[in-house]
Amino acid sequence: MDIDYIVLGALLHDIGRSVDCGTLHGWEGFKLLAQTPFRRYASPCVTHWLKGRSRQQILDEGDMSPELVTEIMSAGNFEELGLEDRIICIADAMARGDEVVTVKDRYIEARKRYGSNPWIETNEKLTLEFKDEIDILLIRDLYSLFPKLSG
Ligand SMILES: [Fe+2]
């Protein structure tokens, strides 16, 4: 596992919020990092947002034009996420402010903030699938590593 990629990717995944705080911050972050020596860590900007969705899923659930989806999907392989990108997705979904929370709690808050919609529902489903994979690799529940979550 590429720990440097996970740490730097996790730290930089929301850097696009410096350009756009909306739904396209992942794409803005990718484009921003792609022009820097940190381009190696650009993918998590997109993968924490799209979570491995196919082009068709993005068109069905998102509100992006087909042209933009084509542009994004031609910039990298964002459909087959490596373990590192999945871990960043989970870490992102377990952070609420400066506290660690369960993925379910994080998405309860997301629904309060953005309302319920197909995109958020799929985000939670995909993130919980990533967590299931990590639980199997860990041979324990990921939450058991966090005393506050397992108590
Ligand atoms: Fe984000």
JSON list of C-alpha atoms and ligand atoms in Angstrom, two decimals:
[
{"chain": "A", "resi": 1, "resn": "MET", "atom": "CA", "xyz": [0.00, 0.00, 0.00]},
{"chain": "A", "resi": 2, "resn": "ASP", "atom": "CA", "xyz": [1.22, 3.48, -0.89]},
{"chain": "A", "resi": 3, "resn": "ILE", "atom": "CA", "xyz": [1.00, 5.31, 2.44]},
{"chain": "A", "resi": 4, "resn": "ASP", "atom": "CA", "xyz": [2.47, 8.57, 1.08]},
{"chain": "A", "resi": 5, "resn": "TYR", "atom": "CA", "xyz": [-0.25, 8.61, -1.58]},
{"chain": "A", "resi": 6, "resn": "ILE", "atom": "CA", "xyz": [-2.96, 8.07, 1.05]},
{"chain": "A", "resi": 7, "resn": "VAL", "atom": "CA", "xyz": [-1.64, 10.77, 3.40]},
{"chain": "A", "resi": 8, "resn": "LEU", "atom": "CA", "xyz": [-0.96, 13.41, 0.75]},
{"chain": "A", "resi": 9, "resn": "GLY", "atom": "CA", "xyz": [-4.03, 12.51, -1.28]},
{"chain": "A", "resi": 10, "resn": "ALA", "atom": "CA", "xyz": [-6.19, 12.79, 1.84]},
{"chain": "A", "resi": 11, "resn": "LEU", "atom": "CA", "xyz": [-4.65, 16.13, 2.80]},
{"chain": "A", "resi": 12, "resn": "LEU", "atom": "CA", "xyz": [-5.06, 17.55, -0.71]},
{"chain": "A", "resi": 13, "resn": "HIS", "atom": "CA", "xyz": [-8.35, 15.97, -1.85]},
{"chain": "A", "resi": 14, "resn": "ASP", "atom": "CA", "xyz": [-10.44, 19.08, -1.08]},
{"chain": "A", "resi": 15, "resn": "ILE", "atom": "CA", "xyz": [-7.92, 21.64, -2.33]},
{"chain": "A", "resi": 16, "resn": "GLY", "atom": "CA", "xyz": [-10.37, 22.48, -5.12]},
{"chain": "A", "resi": 17, "resn": "ARG", "atom": "CA", "xyz": [-12.51, 24.22, -2.49]},
{"chain": "A", "resi": 18, "resn": "SER", "atom": "CA", "xyz": [-10.01, 27.06, -2.80]},
{"chain": "A", "resi": 19, "resn": "VAL", "atom": "CA", "xyz": [-11.50, 27.61, -6.29]},
{"chain": "A", "resi": 20, "resn": "ASP", "atom": "CA", "xyz": [-15.09, 26.36, -5.98]},
{"chain": "A", "resi": 21, "resn": "CYS", "atom": "CA", "xyz": [-16.96, 25.21, -2.88]},
{"chain": "A", "resi": 22, "resn": "GLY", "atom": "CA", "xyz": [-19.68, 23.55, -4.93]},
{"chain": "A", "resi": 23, "resn": "THR", "atom": "CA", "xyz": [-20.02, 20.07, -6.39]},
{"chain": "A", "resi": 24, "resn": "LEU", "atom": "CA", "xyz": [-17.24, 20.67, -8.91]},
{"chain": "A", "resi": 25, "resn": "HIS", "atom": "CA", "xyz": [-14.54, 21.24, -6.28]},
{"chain": "A", "resi": 26, "resn": "GLY", "atom": "CA", "xyz": [-13.19, 17.76, -7.01]},
{"chain": "A", "resi": 27, "resn": "TRP", "atom": "CA", "xyz": [-12.62, 18.59, -10.64]},
{"chain": "A", "resi": 28, "resn": "GLU", "atom": "CA", "xyz": [-11.16, 22.00, -9.82]},
{"chain": "A", "resi": 29, "resn": "GLY", "atom": "CA", "xyz": [-8.76, 20.35, -7.36]},
{"chain": "A", "resi": 30, "resn": "PHE", "atom": "CA", "xyz": [-7.68, 17.79, -9.93]},
{"chain": "A", "resi": 31, "resn": "LYS", "atom": "CA", "xyz": [-6.95, 20.46, -12.54]},
{"chain": "A", "resi": 32, "resn": "LEU", "atom": "CA", "xyz": [-5.13, 22.57, -9.96]},
{"chain": "A", "resi": 33, "resn": "LEU", "atom": "CA", "xyz": [-2.86, 19.76, -8.76]},
{"chain": "A", "resi": 34, "resn": "ALA", "atom": "CA", "xyz": [-2.30, 18.43, -12.29]},
{"chain": "A", "resi": 35, "resn": "GLN", "atom": "CA", "xyz": [-0.28, 21.57, -13.00]},
{"chain": "A", "resi": 36, "resn": "THR", "atom": "CA", "xyz": [1.97, 21.17, -9.96]},
{"chain": "A", "resi": 37, "resn": "PRO", "atom": "CA", "xyz": [4.67, 18.77, -8.76]},
{"chain": "A", "resi": 38, "resn": "PHE", "atom": "CA", "xyz": [1.85, 17.23, -6.67]},
{"chain": "A", "resi": 39, "resn": "ARG", "atom": "CA", "xyz": [0.06, 15.90, -9.78]},
{"chain": "A", "resi": 40, "resn": "ARG", "atom": "CA", "xyz": [0.61, 12.36, -8.50]},
{"chain": "A", "resi": 41, "resn": "TYR", "atom": "CA", "xyz": [-1.90, 13.12, -5.75]},
{"chain": "A", "resi": 42, "resn": "ALA", "atom": "CA", "xyz": [-4.54, 14.68, -8.00]},
{"chain": "A", "resi": 43, "resn": "SER", "atom": "CA", "xyz": [-6.73, 11.61, -8.51]},
{"chain": "A", "resi": 44, "resn": "PRO", "atom": "CA", "xyz": [-8.30, 11.59, -5.01]},
{"chain": "A", "resi": 45, "resn": "CYS", "atom": "CA", "xyz": [-9.78, 15.02, -5.79]},
{"chain": "A", "resi": 46, "resn": "VAL", "atom": "CA", "xyz": [-11.95, 13.26, -8.38]},
{"chain": "A", "resi": 47, "resn": "THR", "atom": "CA", "xyz": [-12.26, 9.81, -6.80]},
{"chain": "A", "resi": 48, "resn": "HIS", "atom": "CA", "xyz": [-13.56, 11.07, -3.41]},
{"chain": "A", "resi": 49, "resn": "TRP", "atom": "CA", "xyz": [-16.28, 12.82, -5.43]},
{"chain": "A", "resi": 50, "resn": "LEU", "atom": "CA", "xyz": [-17.22, 10.25, -8.09]},
{"chain": "A", "resi": 51, "resn": "LYS", "atom": "CA", "xyz": [-16.35, 7.17, -5.98]},
{"chain": "A", "resi": 52, "resn": "GLY", "atom": "CA", "xyz": [-15.81, 4.95, -9.00]},
{"chain": "A", "resi": 53, "resn": "ARG", "atom": "CA", "xyz": [-19.12, 5.69, -10.70]},
{"chain": "A", "resi": 54, "resn": "SER", "atom": "CA", "xyz": [-19.41, 4.90, -14.39]},
{"chain": "A", "resi": 55, "resn": "ARG", "atom": "CA", "xyz": [-20.03, 7.62, -16.94]},
{"chain": "A", "resi": 56, "resn": "GLN", "atom": "CA", "xyz": [-23.67, 6.53, -17.14]},
{"chain": "A", "resi": 57, "resn": "GLN", "atom": "CA", "xyz": [-24.15, 6.64, -13.36]},
{"chain": "A", "resi": 58, "resn": "ILE", "atom": "CA", "xyz": [-22.69, 10.14, -13.27]},
{"chain": "A", "resi": 59, "resn": "LEU", "atom": "CA", "xyz": [-25.07, 11.29, -15.99]},
{"chain": "A", "resi": 60, "resn": "ASP", "atom": "CA", "xyz": [-28.05, 9.61, -14.30]},
{"chain": "A", "resi": 61, "resn": "GLU", "atom": "CA", "xyz": [-27.41, 10.89, -10.79]},
{"chain": "A", "resi": 62, "resn": "GLY", "atom": "CA", "xyz": [-25.45, 14.11, -11.23]},
{"chain": "A", "resi": 63, "resn": "ASP", "atom": "CA", "xyz": [-26.30, 17.37, -12.88]},
{"chain": "A", "resi": 64, "resn": "MET", "atom": "CA", "xyz": [-23.33, 17.54, -15.21]},
{"chain": "A", "resi": 65, "resn": "SER", "atom": "CA", "xyz": [-23.35, 17.96, -18.95]},
{"chain": "A", "resi": 66, "resn": "PRO", "atom": "CA", "xyz": [-22.26, 14.96, -21.06]},
{"chain": "A", "resi": 67, "resn": "GLU", "atom": "CA", "xyz": [-19.40, 17.11, -22.39]},
{"chain": "A", "resi": 68, "resn": "LEU", "atom": "CA", "xyz": [-18.05, 17.77, -18.90]},
{"chain": "A", "resi": 69, "resn": "VAL", "atom": "CA", "xyz": [-18.37, 14.12, -17.91]},
{"chain": "A", "resi": 70, "resn": "THR", "atom": "CA", "xyz": [-16.44, 13.14, -21.05]},
{"chain": "A", "resi": 71, "resn": "GLU", "atom": "CA", "xyz": [-13.73, 15.69, -20.22]},
{"chain": "A", "resi": 72, "resn": "ILE", "atom": "CA", "xyz": [-13.41, 14.39, -16.65]},
{"chain": "A", "resi": 73, "resn": "MET", "atom": "CA", "xyz": [-13.46, 10.71, -17.55]},
{"chain": "A", "resi": 74, "resn": "SER", "atom": "CA", "xyz": [-10.78, 11.21, -20.21]},
{"chain": "A", "resi": 75, "resn": "ALA", "atom": "CA", "xyz": [-8.44, 12.79, -17.65]},
{"chain": "A", "resi": 76, "resn": "GLY", "atom": "CA", "xyz": [-7.79, 9.52, -15.82]},
{"chain": "A", "resi": 77, "resn": "ASN", "atom": "CA", "xyz": [-9.10, 6.12, -14.83]},
{"chain": "A", "resi": 78, "resn": "PHE", "atom": "CA", "xyz": [-11.60, 7.11, -12.17]},
{"chain": "A", "resi": 79, "resn": "GLU", "atom": "CA", "xyz": [-13.78, 4.01, -12.44]},
{"chain": "A", "resi": 80, "resn": "GLU", "atom": "CA", "xyz": [-11.38, 1.46, -11.01]},
{"chain": "A", "resi": 81, "resn": "LEU", "atom": "CA", "xyz": [-10.35, 2.78, -7.62]},
{"chain": "A", "resi": 82, "resn": "GLY", "atom": "CA", "xyz": [-7.24, 1.45, -5.98]},
{"chain": "A", "resi": 83, "resn": "LEU", "atom": "CA", "xyz": [-7.31, 0.53, -2.32]},
{"chain": "A", "resi": 84, "resn": "GLU", "atom": "CA", "xyz": [-5.62, 3.84, -1.50]},
{"chain": "A", "resi": 85, "resn": "ASP", "atom": "CA", "xyz": [-8.41, 5.88, -3.12]},
{"chain": "A", "resi": 86, "resn": "ARG", "atom": "CA", "xyz": [-11.04, 3.81, -1.32]},
{"chain": "A", "resi": 87, "resn": "ILE", "atom": "CA", "xyz": [-9.34, 4.46, 2.00]},
{"chain": "A", "resi": 88, "resn": "ILE", "atom": "CA", "xyz": [-9.32, 8.21, 1.30]},
{"chain": "A", "resi": 89, "resn": "CYS", "atom": "CA", "xyz": [-13.06, 8.03, 0.53]},
{"chain": "A", "resi": 90, "resn": "ILE", "atom": "CA", "xyz": [-13.71, 6.30, 3.86]},
{"chain": "A", "resi": 91, "resn": "ALA", "atom": "CA", "xyz": [-11.47, 8.67, 5.82]},
{"chain": "A", "resi": 92, "resn": "ASP", "atom": "CA", "xyz": [-13.26, 11.63, 4.25]},
{"chain": "A", "resi": 93, "resn": "ALA", "atom": "CA", "xyz": [-16.63, 10.11, 5.17]},
{"chain": "A", "resi": 94, "resn": "MET", "atom": "CA", "xyz": [-15.52, 9.49, 8.77]},
{"chain": "A", "resi": 95, "resn": "ALA", "atom": "CA", "xyz": [-14.50, 13.10, 9.40]},
{"chain": "A", "resi": 96, "resn": "ARG", "atom": "CA", "xyz": [-16.96, 15.60, 10.74]},
{"chain": "A", "resi": 97, "resn": "GLY", "atom": "CA", "xyz": [-15.16, 18.79, 11.66]},
{"chain": "A", "resi": 98, "resn": "ASP", "atom": "CA", "xyz": [-12.31, 17.59, 13.85]},
{"chain": "A", "resi": 99, "resn": "GLU", "atom": "CA", "xyz": [-14.06, 14.46, 15.12]},
{"chain": "A", "resi": 100, "resn": "VAL", "atom": "CA", "xyz": [-14.19, 10.91, 13.85]},
{"chain": "A", "resi": 101, "resn": "VAL", "atom": "CA", "xyz": [-17.70, 9.64, 13.15]},
{"chain": "A", "resi": 102, "resn": "THR", "atom": "CA", "xyz": [-19.27, 6.62, 11.49]},
{"chain": "A", "resi": 103, "resn": "VAL", "atom": "CA", "xyz": [-20.00, 6.77, 7.78]},
{"chain": "A", "resi": 104, "resn": "LYS", "atom": "CA", "xyz": [-23.72, 6.60, 8.57]},
{"chain": "A", "resi": 105, "resn": "ASP", "atom": "CA", "xyz": [-23.51, 9.59, 10.96]},
{"chain": "A", "resi": 106, "resn": "ARG", "atom": "CA", "xyz": [-21.54, 11.54, 8.39]},
{"chain": "A", "resi": 107, "resn": "TYR", "atom": "CA", "xyz": [-24.22, 11.00, 5.78]},
{"chain": "A", "resi": 108, "resn": "ILE", "atom": "CA", "xyz": [-27.01, 11.91, 8.19]},
{"chain": "A", "resi": 109, "resn": "GLU", "atom": "CA", "xyz": [-25.26, 15.28, 8.45]},
{"chain": "A", "resi": 110, "resn": "ALA", "atom": "CA", "xyz": [-24.76, 15.45, 4.66]},
{"chain": "A", "resi": 111, "resn": "ARG", "atom": "CA", "xyz": [-28.50, 14.97, 4.14]},
{"chain": "A", "resi": 112, "resn": "LYS", "atom": "CA", "xyz": [-29.25, 17.73, 6.63]},
{"chain": "A", "resi": 113, "resn": "ARG", "atom": "CA", "xyz": [-26.90, 20.03, 4.74]},
{"chain": "A", "resi": 114, "resn": "TYR", "atom": "CA", "xyz": [-27.71, 19.15, 1.15]},
{"chain": "A", "resi": 115, "resn": "GLY", "atom": "CA", "xyz": [-31.00, 17.29, 1.40]},
{"chain": "A", "resi": 116, "resn": "SER", "atom": "CA", "xyz": [-31.53, 13.71, 0.31]},
{"chain": "A", "resi": 117, "resn": "ASN", "atom": "CA", "xyz": [-30.86, 12.97, -3.33]},
{"chain": "A", "resi": 118, "resn": "PRO", "atom": "CA", "xyz": [-29.70, 10.02, -5.44]},
{"chain": "A", "resi": 119, "resn": "TRP", "atom": "CA", "xyz": [-26.10, 11.26, -5.48]},
{"chain": "A", "resi": 120, "resn": "ILE", "atom": "CA", "xyz": [-25.80, 11.28, -1.68]},
{"chain": "A", "resi": 121, "resn": "GLU", "atom": "CA", "xyz": [-27.59, 7.93, -1.36]},
{"chain": "A", "resi": 122, "resn": "THR", "atom": "CA", "xyz": [-25.12, 6.32, -3.78]},
{"chain": "A", "resi": 123, "resn": "ASN", "atom": "CA", "xyz": [-22.19, 8.03, -2.04]},
{"chain": "A", "resi": 124, "resn": "GLU", "atom": "CA", "xyz": [-23.16, 6.40, 1.24]},
{"chain": "A", "resi": 125, "resn": "LYS", "atom": "CA", "xyz": [-23.76, 3.01, -0.38]},
{"chain": "A", "resi": 126, "resn": "LEU", "atom": "CA", "xyz": [-20.41, 3.03, -2.20]},
{"chain": "A", "resi": 127, "resn": "THR", "atom": "CA", "xyz": [-18.51, 4.27, 0.87]},
{"chain": "A", "resi": 128, "resn": "LEU", "atom": "CA", "xyz": [-20.04, 1.51, 3.01]},
{"chain": "A", "resi": 129, "resn": "GLU", "atom": "CA", "xyz": [-19.02, -1.03, 0.34]},
{"chain": "A", "resi": 130, "resn": "PHE", "atom": "CA", "xyz": [-15.45, 0.31, 0.52]},
{"chain": "A", "resi": 131, "resn": "LYS", "atom": "CA", "xyz": [-15.59, -0.03, 4.30]},
{"chain": "A", "resi": 132, "resn": "ASP", "atom": "CA", "xyz": [-16.80, -3.63, 4.00]},
{"chain": "A", "resi": 133, "resn": "GLU", "atom": "CA", "xyz": [-13.74, -4.38, 1.87]},
{"chain": "A", "resi": 134, "resn": "ILE", "atom": "CA", "xyz": [-11.43, -2.75, 4.41]},
{"chain": "A", "resi": 135, "resn": "ASP", "atom": "CA", "xyz": [-13.11, -4.62, 7.28]},
{"chain": "A", "resi": 136, "resn": "ILE", "atom": "CA", "xyz": [-12.34, -7.89, 5.49]},
{"chain": "A", "resi": 137, "resn": "LEU", "atom": "CA", "xyz": [-8.70, -6.90, 4.92]},
{"chain": "A", "resi": 138, "resn": "LEU", "atom": "CA", "xyz": [-8.36, -5.81, 8.56]},
{"chain": "A", "resi": 139, "resn": "ILE", "atom": "CA", "xyz": [-10.15, -8.94, 9.77]},
{"chain": "A", "resi": 140, "resn": "ARG", "atom": "CA", "xyz": [-12.02, -6.61, 12.10]},
{"chain": "A", "resi": 141, "resn": "ASP", "atom": "CA", "xyz": [-14.44, -3.73, 11.97]},
{"chain": "A", "resi": 142, "resn": "LEU", "atom": "CA", "xyz": [-12.59, -0.56, 10.99]},
{"chain": "A", "resi": 143, "resn": "TYR", "atom": "CA", "xyz": [-14.56, 1.28, 13.68]},
{"chain": "A", "resi": 144, "resn": "SER", "atom": "CA", "xyz": [-12.95, -0.92, 16.35]},
{"chain": "A", "resi": 145, "resn": "LEU", "atom": "CA", "xyz": [-9.73, 1.05, 15.74]},
{"chain": "A", "resi": 146, "resn": "PHE", "atom": "CA", "xyz": [-11.50, 4.14, 17.10]},
{"chain": "A", "resi": 147, "resn": "PRO", "atom": "CA", "xyz": [-12.48, 3.70, 20.77]},
{"chain": "A", "resi": 148, "resn": "LYS", "atom": "CA", "xyz": [-15.11, 6.43, 20.48]},
{"chain": "A", "resi": 149, "resn": "LEU", "atom": "CA", "xyz": [-16.91, 4.54, 17.69]},
{"chain": "A", "resi": 150, "resn": "SER", "atom": "CA", "xyz": [-16.69, 1.05, 19.10]},
{"chain": "A", "resi": 151, "resn": "GLY", "atom": "CA", "xyz": [-17.74, 1.79, 22.68]},
{"chain": "B", "resi": 1, "resn": "FE", "atom": "FE", "xyz": [-14.78, 17.07, -1.02]}
]
